[in-house]
Amino acid sequence: MHKPIYVTQPYLPPLSEFIPYLEQIWDSKIVTNGGPFHQQLEQALCEYLGVKHIALFSNGTLALITALQALRVTGEVITTPYSFVATAHSLLWHGNKPVFVDVETDTLNLDPDKIESAITPQTTAIMPVHCYGNPCNVEAIQKIADNYNLRVIYDACHAFGVQDQGGTLLRHGDLSCISFHATKVFNTFEGGAIICPDSKTKQRIDHLKNFGFVDEITVVAPGINGKMSEFNAAIGMLQLQHMDTVMQRRANVDAIYRERLKNIPGIRCLPQTASRTRNYSYFPILVEAEYPLTRDELYKKLRENGINGRRYFFPLISEFSMYRGLPSSAPSNLPNAIEASQKILCLPIYPTLNIEDQSRVINIISEVFL
Ligand SMILES: Cc1ncc(COP(=O)(O)O)c(C=O)c1O
């Protein structure tokens, strides 16, 4: 019997390399509240990502909620139904009304051509997602935001390390939020961050993530506890040293899938995007009508063989009970997202996926034609 294969596996550097970091934490007894590793990781990530200001968080969801709070977003926010549920949940937690707009068929990102007709006098912001790390049409989105005076907060939780022609993808919009969850390309077990355009905004966000404290006796806002601990920051410092290996191995897995799946009728890999760099964070395929099995039959067949793909993103966010009553959740409003959610299957991809295991995945997909 083979060991189960999951859609992802967190990258863990050798434990021996982490011990010296733990010893430093034990020596200093500083375990949180912007300690030395927290400061080092902010600096190191600014350099690695090519951004000027970053505020670390305990996870991506709190980063999203705090970004909404920092920009005082009110009323309606236009967003995509084709994402992890935390995108829309952050809006509900902040008291905003999500307004779902359909996605493009090639990138599965928010379709800028459909945004304008969803804007009402209550709309104050757009929250697009760079789904699977594929860049949104950032220029078109910004143009609409400028014309209607809307804020743009990117849910960039999938977009670590992705660059477009002008630099990091994370520089777009008013703020970008990222996740360092265990399933992500760069992981601190749990973690996240907001990329800020200037030091003033970062300072405000740093206050908000620490209950609103400015100093020992002054609280300026109903802030939250979103701080990243020293433990998570330390593992982040170590992970950064391994990022070249991580990206290279992911790229290899991606290339093998593309090569070996390209001639299988009815299996369509999502097109590679025009971004300058990719992060190979997911490997989504679309199971089309020409394939002998439905998406769910293939998903089950893989599972029966110990291979746990994931139907990211199915169901759509708009189909969950807390969203489905919204007018924008009507299926007629979201045909592309619905079609994608019925065809999508994310295959296992992670740095330590070996060629034997990857071949098992590919063989199970191709053997239906034997
Ligand atoms: C698109 C998207 N948004 C938000 C989140 C939430 O991030 P976190 O799990 O770090 O809270 C995730 C991932 O978990 C995600 O994939």
mmCIF file of C-alpha atoms and ligand atoms in Angstrom:
data_model
loop_
_atom_site.group_PDB
_atom_site.id
_atom_site.type_symbol
_atom_site.label_atom_id
_atom_site.label_comp_id
_atom_site.label_asym_id
_atom_site.label_seq_id
_atom_site.Cartn_x
_atom_site.Cartn_y
_atom_site.Cartn_z
ATOM 1 C CA MET A 1 0.000 0.000 0.000
ATOM 2 C CA HIS A 2 1.333 3.425 -0.928
ATOM 3 C CA LYS A 3 1.468 6.309 1.534
ATOM 4 C CA PRO A 4 -1.313 8.849 0.924
ATOM 5 C CA ILE A 5 -0.395 11.858 -1.175
ATOM 6 C CA TYR A 6 -1.977 15.166 -0.233
ATOM 7 C CA VAL A 7 -2.574 18.214 -2.383
ATOM 8 C CA THR A 8 0.234 19.883 -0.511
ATOM 9 C CA GLN A 9 2.729 19.262 2.242
ATOM 10 C CA PRO A 10 4.340 22.070 4.192
ATOM 11 C CA TYR A 11 8.016 22.596 3.485
ATOM 12 C CA LEU A 12 10.001 22.059 6.691
ATOM 13 C CA PRO A 13 13.711 22.893 6.811
ATOM 14 C CA PRO A 14 15.889 20.385 8.739
ATOM 15 C CA LEU A 15 15.022 20.544 12.438
ATOM 16 C CA SER A 16 18.704 20.860 13.365
ATOM 17 C CA GLU A 17 18.783 24.204 11.540
ATOM 18 C CA PHE A 18 15.897 25.508 13.643
ATOM 19 C CA ILE A 19 17.382 24.659 17.050
ATOM 20 C CA PRO A 20 19.730 27.688 17.185
ATOM 21 C CA TYR A 21 16.730 29.965 16.550
ATOM 22 C CA LEU A 22 14.862 28.352 19.431
ATOM 23 C CA GLU A 23 17.886 28.783 21.665
ATOM 24 C CA GLN A 24 17.882 32.499 20.917
ATOM 25 C CA ILE A 25 14.204 32.761 21.851
ATOM 26 C CA TRP A 26 14.817 30.823 25.065
ATOM 27 C CA ASP A 27 17.798 33.071 25.902
ATOM 28 C CA SER A 28 16.023 36.346 25.262
ATOM 29 C CA LYS A 29 12.650 35.237 26.663
ATOM 30 C CA ILE A 30 11.044 37.527 24.105
ATOM 31 C CA VAL A 31 8.330 35.441 22.512
ATOM 32 C CA THR A 32 6.048 38.009 20.867
ATOM 33 C CA ASN A 33 5.145 41.748 20.613
ATOM 34 C CA GLY A 34 7.524 42.756 17.845
ATOM 35 C CA GLY A 35 10.625 40.958 19.139
ATOM 36 C CA PRO A 36 13.963 40.556 17.343
ATOM 37 C CA PHE A 37 12.876 37.814 14.896
ATOM 38 C CA HIS A 38 9.737 39.773 14.040
ATOM 39 C CA GLN A 39 11.859 42.795 13.180
ATOM 40 C CA GLN A 40 14.352 40.704 11.228
ATOM 41 C CA LEU A 41 11.623 38.984 9.238
ATOM 42 C CA GLU A 42 9.958 42.270 8.283
ATOM 43 C CA GLN A 43 13.283 43.538 7.005
ATOM 44 C CA ALA A 44 14.169 40.285 5.235
ATOM 45 C CA LEU A 45 10.764 40.040 3.552
ATOM 46 C CA CYS A 46 10.970 43.643 2.332
ATOM 47 C CA GLU A 47 14.238 42.712 0.645
ATOM 48 C CA TYR A 48 13.087 39.338 -0.655
ATOM 49 C CA LEU A 49 9.777 40.594 -2.032
ATOM 50 C CA GLY A 50 11.011 43.988 -3.174
ATOM 51 C CA VAL A 51 8.587 46.039 -1.088
ATOM 52 C CA LYS A 52 9.243 49.004 1.200
ATOM 53 C CA HIS A 53 6.907 48.352 4.121
ATOM 54 C CA ILE A 54 5.354 45.195 5.483
ATOM 55 C CA ALA A 55 3.389 44.496 8.661
ATOM 56 C CA LEU A 56 3.463 40.884 9.836
ATOM 57 C CA PHE A 57 0.310 39.174 11.113
ATOM 58 C CA SER A 58 -0.620 35.953 12.840
ATOM 59 C CA ASN A 59 -2.546 34.877 9.719
ATOM 60 C CA GLY A 60 -3.851 36.141 6.399
ATOM 61 C CA THR A 61 -7.470 36.454 7.529
ATOM 62 C CA LEU A 62 -6.624 38.937 10.287
ATOM 63 C CA ALA A 63 -4.475 40.801 7.764
ATOM 64 C CA LEU A 64 -7.505 41.159 5.459
ATOM 65 C CA ILE A 65 -9.812 42.319 8.255
ATOM 66 C CA THR A 66 -7.227 44.802 9.510
ATOM 67 C CA ALA A 67 -6.669 46.144 5.994
ATOM 68 C CA LEU A 68 -10.395 46.899 5.756
ATOM 69 C CA GLN A 69 -10.255 48.599 9.140
ATOM 70 C CA ALA A 70 -7.140 50.602 8.241
ATOM 71 C CA LEU A 71 -8.834 52.028 5.151
ATOM 72 C CA ARG A 72 -12.151 52.478 6.983
ATOM 73 C CA VAL A 73 -13.970 50.574 4.263
ATOM 74 C CA THR A 74 -17.743 50.800 4.633
ATOM 75 C CA GLY A 75 -20.790 49.501 2.753
ATOM 76 C CA GLU A 76 -20.396 47.254 -0.272
ATOM 77 C CA VAL A 77 -17.202 45.649 -1.500
ATOM 78 C CA ILE A 78 -16.906 44.024 -4.914
ATOM 79 C CA THR A 79 -15.169 40.669 -4.789
ATOM 80 C CA THR A 80 -14.879 37.246 -6.404
ATOM 81 C CA PRO A 81 -16.878 34.155 -5.462
ATOM 82 C CA TYR A 82 -14.018 31.987 -6.776
ATOM 83 C CA SER A 83 -11.673 32.001 -3.785
ATOM 84 C CA PHE A 84 -11.060 30.544 -0.364
ATOM 85 C CA VAL A 85 -13.943 31.477 1.916
ATOM 86 C CA ALA A 86 -11.769 33.802 4.068
ATOM 87 C CA THR A 87 -11.890 36.449 1.323
ATOM 88 C CA ALA A 88 -15.610 37.092 1.792
ATOM 89 C CA HIS A 89 -15.593 36.182 5.493
ATOM 90 C CA SER A 90 -13.205 39.074 6.132
ATOM 91 C CA LEU A 91 -15.838 41.391 4.656
ATOM 92 C CA LEU A 92 -18.619 40.005 6.855
ATOM 93 C CA TRP A 93 -16.410 40.236 9.950
ATOM 94 C CA HIS A 94 -15.751 43.865 9.126
ATOM 95 C CA GLY A 95 -19.453 44.571 8.585
ATOM 96 C CA ASN A 96 -19.198 44.980 4.815
ATOM 97 C CA LYS A 97 -21.525 43.532 2.216
ATOM 98 C CA PRO A 98 -19.786 41.376 -0.373
ATOM 99 C CA VAL A 99 -20.966 41.913 -3.939
ATOM 100 C CA PHE A 100 -19.884 39.029 -6.142
ATOM 101 C CA VAL A 101 -18.740 39.620 -9.696
ATOM 102 C CA ASP A 102 -17.923 36.869 -12.189
ATOM 103 C CA VAL A 103 -14.408 35.767 -13.143
ATOM 104 C CA GLU A 104 -12.490 35.627 -16.429
ATOM 105 C CA THR A 105 -12.358 32.162 -17.996
ATOM 106 C CA ASP A 106 -8.590 32.106 -18.557
ATOM 107 C CA THR A 107 -7.237 33.427 -15.233
ATOM 108 C CA LEU A 108 -10.289 32.709 -13.031
ATOM 109 C CA ASN A 109 -9.702 36.158 -11.521
ATOM 110 C CA LEU A 110 -12.274 38.950 -11.130
ATOM 111 C CA ASP A 111 -13.377 40.121 -14.594
ATOM 112 C CA PRO A 112 -12.788 43.904 -14.801
ATOM 113 C CA ASP A 113 -15.353 44.201 -17.606
ATOM 114 C CA LYS A 114 -18.079 43.146 -15.177
ATOM 115 C CA ILE A 115 -17.106 45.325 -12.227
ATOM 116 C CA GLU A 116 -18.650 48.629 -13.287
ATOM 117 C CA SER A 117 -22.194 47.315 -13.546
ATOM 118 C CA ALA A 118 -21.952 46.048 -9.938
ATOM 119 C CA ILE A 119 -21.005 49.471 -8.507
ATOM 120 C CA THR A 120 -23.710 51.266 -6.495
ATOM 121 C CA PRO A 121 -23.618 54.422 -4.346
ATOM 122 C CA GLN A 122 -22.750 52.133 -1.394
ATOM 123 C CA THR A 123 -19.658 50.637 -3.052
ATOM 124 C CA THR A 124 -16.422 51.771 -1.429
ATOM 125 C CA ALA A 125 -13.857 49.131 -2.362
ATOM 126 C CA ILE A 126 -12.845 46.190 -4.537
ATOM 127 C CA MET A 127 -11.238 43.057 -3.087
ATOM 128 C CA PRO A 128 -9.799 41.007 -5.960
ATOM 129 C CA VAL A 129 -7.808 37.779 -5.495
ATOM 130 C CA HIS A 130 -4.700 36.780 -7.475
ATOM 131 C CA CYS A 131 -6.072 33.260 -7.694
ATOM 132 C CA TYR A 132 -3.387 30.515 -7.684
ATOM 133 C CA GLY A 133 -0.827 33.357 -7.795
ATOM 134 C CA ASN A 134 -1.945 34.375 -11.305
ATOM 135 C CA PRO A 135 -2.006 38.171 -11.554
ATOM 136 C CA CYS A 136 -5.342 39.968 -11.805
ATOM 137 C CA ASN A 137 -5.761 42.559 -14.534
ATOM 138 C CA VAL A 138 -4.378 45.156 -12.131
ATOM 139 C CA GLU A 139 -4.363 48.086 -14.569
ATOM 140 C CA ALA A 140 -8.021 47.688 -15.546
ATOM 141 C CA ILE A 141 -9.061 47.265 -11.900
ATOM 142 C CA GLN A 142 -7.109 50.357 -10.814
ATOM 143 C CA LYS A 143 -8.639 52.410 -13.628
ATOM 144 C CA ILE A 144 -12.151 51.574 -12.436
ATOM 145 C CA ALA A 145 -11.162 52.256 -8.826
ATOM 146 C CA ASP A 146 -9.742 55.660 -9.790
ATOM 147 C CA ASN A 147 -12.823 56.594 -11.820
ATOM 148 C CA TYR A 148 -15.231 55.698 -9.013
ATOM 149 C CA ASN A 149 -12.965 56.640 -6.096
ATOM 150 C CA LEU A 150 -12.857 53.119 -4.702
ATOM 151 C CA ARG A 151 -10.181 51.491 -2.564
ATOM 152 C CA VAL A 152 -8.493 48.311 -3.783
ATOM 153 C CA ILE A 153 -7.395 45.680 -1.276
ATOM 154 C CA TYR A 154 -5.807 42.669 -2.928
ATOM 155 C CA ASP A 155 -6.245 39.299 -1.362
ATOM 156 C CA ALA A 156 -2.757 38.270 -2.456
ATOM 157 C CA CYS A 157 -2.702 35.224 -0.183
ATOM 158 C CA HIS A 158 -1.588 33.015 -3.103
ATOM 159 C CA ALA A 159 0.872 35.478 -4.596
ATOM 160 C CA PHE A 160 4.089 35.204 -2.587
ATOM 161 C CA GLY A 161 7.096 35.842 -4.801
ATOM 162 C CA VAL A 162 5.154 36.577 -8.012
ATOM 163 C CA GLN A 163 6.483 39.447 -10.101
ATOM 164 C CA ASP A 164 5.047 41.166 -13.128
ATOM 165 C CA GLN A 165 6.996 43.316 -15.574
ATOM 166 C CA GLY A 166 7.187 46.230 -13.112
ATOM 167 C CA GLY A 167 8.226 44.282 -9.993
ATOM 168 C CA THR A 168 6.385 42.490 -7.226
ATOM 169 C CA LEU A 169 2.678 41.867 -7.752
ATOM 170 C CA LEU A 170 2.183 42.895 -4.136
ATOM 171 C CA ARG A 171 2.738 46.584 -4.902
ATOM 172 C CA HIS A 172 -0.672 46.992 -6.544
ATOM 173 C CA GLY A 173 -3.799 48.444 -4.971
ATOM 174 C CA ASP A 174 -4.022 50.431 -1.747
ATOM 175 C CA LEU A 175 -2.989 47.390 0.279
ATOM 176 C CA SER A 176 -2.143 43.757 -0.426
ATOM 177 C CA CYS A 177 -2.627 40.964 2.088
ATOM 178 C CA ILE A 178 -0.717 37.707 2.040
ATOM 179 C CA SER A 179 -0.888 34.411 3.924
ATOM 180 C CA PHE A 180 2.000 32.354 5.258
ATOM 181 C CA HIS A 181 -0.222 29.428 6.217
ATOM 182 C CA ALA A 182 1.282 25.928 6.190
ATOM 183 C CA THR A 183 -0.260 25.273 2.751
ATOM 184 C CA LYS A 184 1.419 28.279 1.160
ATOM 185 C CA VAL A 185 4.636 28.546 -0.879
ATOM 186 C CA PHE A 186 6.350 30.420 1.960
ATOM 187 C CA ASN A 187 5.030 29.241 5.299
ATOM 188 C CA THR A 188 5.547 30.231 8.904
ATOM 189 C CA PHE A 189 3.085 27.464 10.006
ATOM 190 C CA GLU A 190 0.485 30.215 10.560
ATOM 191 C CA GLY A 191 1.158 33.766 9.476
ATOM 192 C CA GLY A 192 0.388 36.605 7.140
ATOM 193 C CA ALA A 193 1.195 40.196 6.300
ATOM 194 C CA ILE A 194 -0.039 43.460 4.852
ATOM 195 C CA ILE A 195 2.115 45.183 2.272
ATOM 196 C CA CYS A 196 1.851 48.903 2.928
ATOM 197 C CA PRO A 197 2.631 51.781 0.550
ATOM 198 C CA ASP A 198 4.282 54.062 3.125
ATOM 199 C CA SER A 199 5.590 54.153 6.683
ATOM 200 C CA LYS A 200 2.585 56.087 7.998
ATOM 201 C CA THR A 201 0.174 53.392 6.836
ATOM 202 C CA LYS A 202 2.409 50.693 8.278
ATOM 203 C CA GLN A 203 2.485 52.499 11.608
ATOM 204 C CA ARG A 204 -1.292 52.722 11.660
ATOM 205 C CA ILE A 205 -1.586 49.037 10.818
ATOM 206 C CA ASP A 206 0.986 48.145 13.498
ATOM 207 C CA HIS A 207 -1.211 49.946 16.018
ATOM 208 C CA LEU A 208 -4.337 48.190 14.770
ATOM 209 C CA LYS A 209 -2.789 44.717 15.032
ATOM 210 C CA ASN A 210 -1.805 45.428 18.648
ATOM 211 C CA PHE A 211 -5.230 46.373 20.118
ATOM 212 C CA GLY A 212 -4.796 49.978 18.947
ATOM 213 C CA PHE A 213 -1.958 50.677 21.395
ATOM 214 C CA VAL A 214 0.337 53.553 20.420
ATOM 215 C CA ASP A 215 2.206 53.550 23.704
ATOM 216 C CA GLU A 216 1.770 52.135 27.188
ATOM 217 C CA ILE A 217 -1.268 54.244 28.033
ATOM 218 C CA THR A 218 -2.715 55.347 24.697
ATOM 219 C CA VAL A 219 -5.209 53.355 22.623
ATOM 220 C CA VAL A 220 -6.272 55.060 19.401
ATOM 221 C CA ALA A 221 -8.536 52.484 17.765
ATOM 222 C CA PRO A 222 -10.510 49.308 18.501
ATOM 223 C CA GLY A 223 -7.567 47.233 17.303
ATOM 224 C CA ILE A 224 -7.283 43.485 17.293
ATOM 225 C CA ASN A 225 -4.631 40.982 18.327
ATOM 226 C CA GLY A 226 -3.038 40.121 14.995
ATOM 227 C CA LYS A 227 0.587 39.929 16.066
ATOM 228 C CA MET A 228 2.960 37.284 14.738
ATOM 229 C CA SER A 229 4.880 35.427 17.472
ATOM 230 C CA GLU A 230 8.658 35.087 17.614
ATOM 231 C CA PHE A 231 8.331 31.374 16.945
ATOM 232 C CA ASN A 232 6.580 31.973 13.626
ATOM 233 C CA ALA A 233 8.924 34.821 12.700
ATOM 234 C CA ALA A 234 11.952 32.635 13.442
ATOM 235 C CA ILE A 235 10.716 29.792 11.256
ATOM 236 C CA GLY A 236 10.065 32.415 8.567
ATOM 237 C CA MET A 237 13.688 33.584 8.734
ATOM 238 C CA LEU A 238 14.857 30.016 8.252
ATOM 239 C CA GLN A 239 12.340 29.283 5.474
ATOM 240 C CA LEU A 240 13.587 32.284 3.498
ATOM 241 C CA GLN A 241 17.015 30.650 3.231
ATOM 242 C CA HIS A 242 15.366 27.678 1.524
ATOM 243 C CA MET A 243 13.154 29.596 -0.912
ATOM 244 C CA ASP A 244 15.341 29.071 -3.973
ATOM 245 C CA THR A 245 15.173 25.296 -3.495
ATOM 246 C CA VAL A 246 11.442 25.441 -2.792
ATOM 247 C CA MET A 247 10.682 27.452 -5.945
ATOM 248 C CA GLN A 248 12.969 25.322 -8.128
ATOM 249 C CA ARG A 249 11.415 22.056 -6.993
ATOM 250 C CA ARG A 250 7.898 23.418 -7.435
ATOM 251 C CA ALA A 251 8.808 24.598 -10.930
ATOM 252 C CA ASN A 252 10.039 21.084 -11.775
ATOM 253 C CA VAL A 253 6.792 19.476 -10.595
ATOM 254 C CA ASP A 254 4.779 22.047 -12.581
ATOM 255 C CA ALA A 255 6.828 21.413 -15.756
ATOM 256 C CA ILE A 256 6.406 17.625 -15.511
ATOM 257 C CA TYR A 257 2.616 17.906 -15.107
ATOM 258 C CA ARG A 258 2.358 20.296 -18.065
ATOM 259 C CA GLU A 259 4.418 18.023 -20.272
ATOM 260 C CA ARG A 260 2.750 14.749 -19.348
ATOM 261 C CA LEU A 261 -0.842 16.001 -19.189
ATOM 262 C CA LYS A 262 -0.804 18.076 -22.344
ATOM 263 C CA ASN A 263 -1.949 15.290 -24.685
ATOM 264 C CA ILE A 264 -4.648 13.823 -22.465
ATOM 265 C CA PRO A 265 -7.999 14.614 -24.111
ATOM 266 C CA GLY A 266 -10.289 16.599 -21.815
ATOM 267 C CA ILE A 267 -7.605 17.558 -19.279
ATOM 268 C CA ARG A 268 -6.823 21.242 -19.545
ATOM 269 C CA CYS A 269 -4.097 22.903 -17.495
ATOM 270 C CA LEU A 270 -4.804 26.494 -16.596
ATOM 271 C CA PRO A 271 -2.727 28.612 -19.009
ATOM 272 C CA GLN A 272 0.580 29.953 -17.739
ATOM 273 C CA THR A 273 0.262 33.653 -17.146
ATOM 274 C CA ALA A 274 2.343 36.458 -18.552
ATOM 275 C CA SER A 275 3.807 37.347 -15.150
ATOM 276 C CA ARG A 276 7.601 37.620 -15.099
ATOM 277 C CA THR A 277 7.897 35.050 -12.334
ATOM 278 C CA ARG A 278 5.450 32.444 -11.077
ATOM 279 C CA ASN A 279 5.340 30.677 -7.733
ATOM 280 C CA TYR A 280 3.859 27.307 -8.751
ATOM 281 C CA SER A 281 1.676 27.397 -5.671
ATOM 282 C CA TYR A 282 -1.107 25.206 -7.095
ATOM 283 C CA PHE A 283 -1.559 22.912 -10.056
ATOM 284 C CA PRO A 284 -5.168 23.350 -11.188
ATOM 285 C CA ILE A 285 -6.580 21.269 -14.039
ATOM 286 C CA LEU A 286 -9.988 21.592 -15.648
ATOM 287 C CA VAL A 287 -11.753 18.322 -16.401
ATOM 288 C CA GLU A 288 -13.609 18.959 -19.656
ATOM 289 C CA ALA A 289 -16.470 17.035 -21.300
ATOM 290 C CA GLU A 290 -14.096 15.063 -23.614
ATOM 291 C CA TYR A 291 -12.560 13.333 -20.601
ATOM 292 C CA PRO A 292 -14.293 9.975 -19.946
ATOM 293 C CA LEU A 293 -14.896 10.751 -16.240
ATOM 294 C CA THR A 294 -16.558 13.730 -14.628
ATOM 295 C CA ARG A 295 -14.448 15.907 -12.351
ATOM 296 C CA ASP A 296 -16.004 14.280 -9.291
ATOM 297 C CA GLU A 297 -15.461 10.770 -10.655
ATOM 298 C CA LEU A 298 -11.785 11.573 -11.250
ATOM 299 C CA TYR A 299 -11.509 13.150 -7.791
ATOM 300 C CA LYS A 300 -12.960 9.947 -6.273
ATOM 301 C CA LYS A 301 -10.779 7.655 -8.356
ATOM 302 C CA LEU A 302 -7.680 9.522 -7.199
ATOM 303 C CA ARG A 303 -8.843 9.329 -3.591
ATOM 304 C CA GLU A 304 -9.437 5.580 -3.863
ATOM 305 C CA ASN A 305 -5.787 5.370 -4.860
ATOM 306 C CA GLY A 306 -4.627 7.452 -1.892
ATOM 307 C CA ILE A 307 -4.229 10.700 -3.848
ATOM 308 C CA ASN A 308 -5.982 13.633 -2.263
ATOM 309 C CA GLY A 309 -6.516 16.346 -4.839
ATOM 310 C CA ARG A 310 -8.684 19.284 -3.796
ATOM 311 C CA ARG A 311 -11.555 20.959 -5.589
ATOM 312 C CA TYR A 312 -10.282 24.497 -5.065
ATOM 313 C CA PHE A 313 -12.679 26.280 -5.407
ATOM 314 C CA PHE A 314 -15.843 24.262 -5.012
ATOM 315 C CA PRO A 315 -18.384 25.138 -3.751
ATOM 316 C CA LEU A 316 -18.152 28.793 -4.673
ATOM 317 C CA ILE A 317 -18.211 31.216 -1.742
ATOM 318 C CA SER A 318 -21.547 32.509 -3.062
ATOM 319 C CA GLU A 319 -23.036 29.030 -2.530
ATOM 320 C CA PHE A 320 -22.413 28.895 1.230
ATOM 321 C CA SER A 321 -25.479 29.571 3.374
ATOM 322 C CA MET A 322 -24.315 32.951 4.692
ATOM 323 C CA TYR A 323 -23.874 34.284 1.142
ATOM 324 C CA ARG A 324 -26.362 32.525 -1.094
ATOM 325 C CA GLY A 325 -29.226 34.923 -0.323
ATOM 326 C CA LEU A 326 -27.316 37.898 -1.727
ATOM 327 C CA PRO A 327 -28.638 39.150 -5.080
ATOM 328 C CA SER A 328 -25.103 38.957 -6.527
ATOM 329 C CA SER A 329 -24.939 35.241 -5.647
ATOM 330 C CA ALA A 330 -27.571 34.415 -8.300
ATOM 331 C CA PRO A 331 -26.149 31.713 -10.602
ATOM 332 C CA SER A 332 -27.087 33.817 -13.646
ATOM 333 C CA ASN A 333 -24.611 36.447 -12.384
ATOM 334 C CA LEU A 334 -21.689 34.021 -12.096
ATOM 335 C CA PRO A 335 -21.657 31.615 -15.071
ATOM 336 C CA ASN A 336 -17.863 31.440 -15.487
ATOM 337 C CA ALA A 337 -17.204 30.917 -11.796
ATOM 338 C CA ILE A 338 -19.839 28.174 -11.651
ATOM 339 C CA GLU A 339 -18.393 26.376 -14.677
ATOM 340 C CA ALA A 340 -14.854 26.560 -13.271
ATOM 341 C CA SER A 341 -15.960 25.305 -9.854
ATOM 342 C CA GLN A 342 -17.556 22.270 -11.512
ATOM 343 C CA LYS A 343 -14.477 21.400 -13.588
ATOM 344 C CA ILE A 344 -11.585 22.330 -11.319
ATOM 345 C CA LEU A 345 -9.270 19.919 -9.571
ATOM 346 C CA CYS A 346 -5.976 20.904 -7.942
ATOM 347 C CA LEU A 347 -3.350 18.178 -8.178
ATOM 348 C CA PRO A 348 -0.648 17.572 -5.555
ATOM 349 C CA ILE A 349 2.268 19.978 -5.818
ATOM 350 C CA TYR A 350 4.933 20.577 -3.181
ATOM 351 C CA PRO A 351 8.719 20.739 -3.061
ATOM 352 C CA THR A 352 9.260 17.187 -1.804
ATOM 353 C CA LEU A 353 6.812 15.491 -4.200
ATOM 354 C CA ASN A 354 9.025 12.859 -5.826
ATOM 355 C CA ILE A 355 8.786 11.711 -9.418
ATOM 356 C CA GLU A 356 7.417 8.263 -8.469
ATOM 357 C CA ASP A 357 4.494 9.780 -6.582
ATOM 358 C CA GLN A 358 3.872 12.387 -9.261
ATOM 359 C CA SER A 359 3.903 9.626 -11.893
ATOM 360 C CA ARG A 360 1.262 7.737 -9.899
ATOM 361 C CA VAL A 361 -0.986 10.808 -10.060
ATOM 362 C CA ILE A 362 -0.442 11.215 -13.801
ATOM 363 C CA ASN A 363 -0.884 7.503 -14.540
ATOM 364 C CA ILE A 364 -4.216 7.372 -12.764
ATOM 365 C CA ILE A 365 -5.433 10.324 -14.819
ATOM 366 C CA SER A 366 -4.195 8.840 -18.106
ATOM 367 C CA GLU A 367 -5.037 5.147 -17.569
ATOM 368 C CA VAL A 368 -8.749 5.686 -18.318
ATOM 369 C CA PHE A 369 -7.768 5.655 -21.986
ATOM 370 C CA LEU A 370 -5.987 2.254 -21.802
HETATM 371 C C1 LIG B 1 -7.269 33.326 -1.140
HETATM 372 C C2 LIG B 1 -7.088 33.205 0.346
HETATM 373 N N1 LIG B 1 -7.507 34.206 1.136
HETATM 374 C C3 LIG B 1 -7.356 34.158 2.464
HETATM 375 C C4 LIG B 1 -6.755 33.085 3.086
HETATM 376 C C5 LIG B 1 -6.638 33.078 4.574
HETATM 377 O O1 LIG B 1 -5.323 33.002 5.005
HETATM 378 P P1 LIG B 1 -4.990 32.376 6.454
HETATM 379 O O2 LIG B 1 -5.268 30.912 6.373
HETATM 380 O O3 LIG B 1 -3.541 32.662 6.632
HETATM 381 O O4 LIG B 1 -5.852 33.066 7.446
HETATM 382 C C6 LIG B 1 -6.300 32.015 2.294
HETATM 383 C C7 LIG B 1 -5.634 30.814 2.832
HETATM 384 O O5 LIG B 1 -5.685 30.208 3.780
HETATM 385 C C8 LIG B 1 -6.490 32.063 0.896
HETATM 386 O O6 LIG B 1 -6.098 31.052 0.124
#
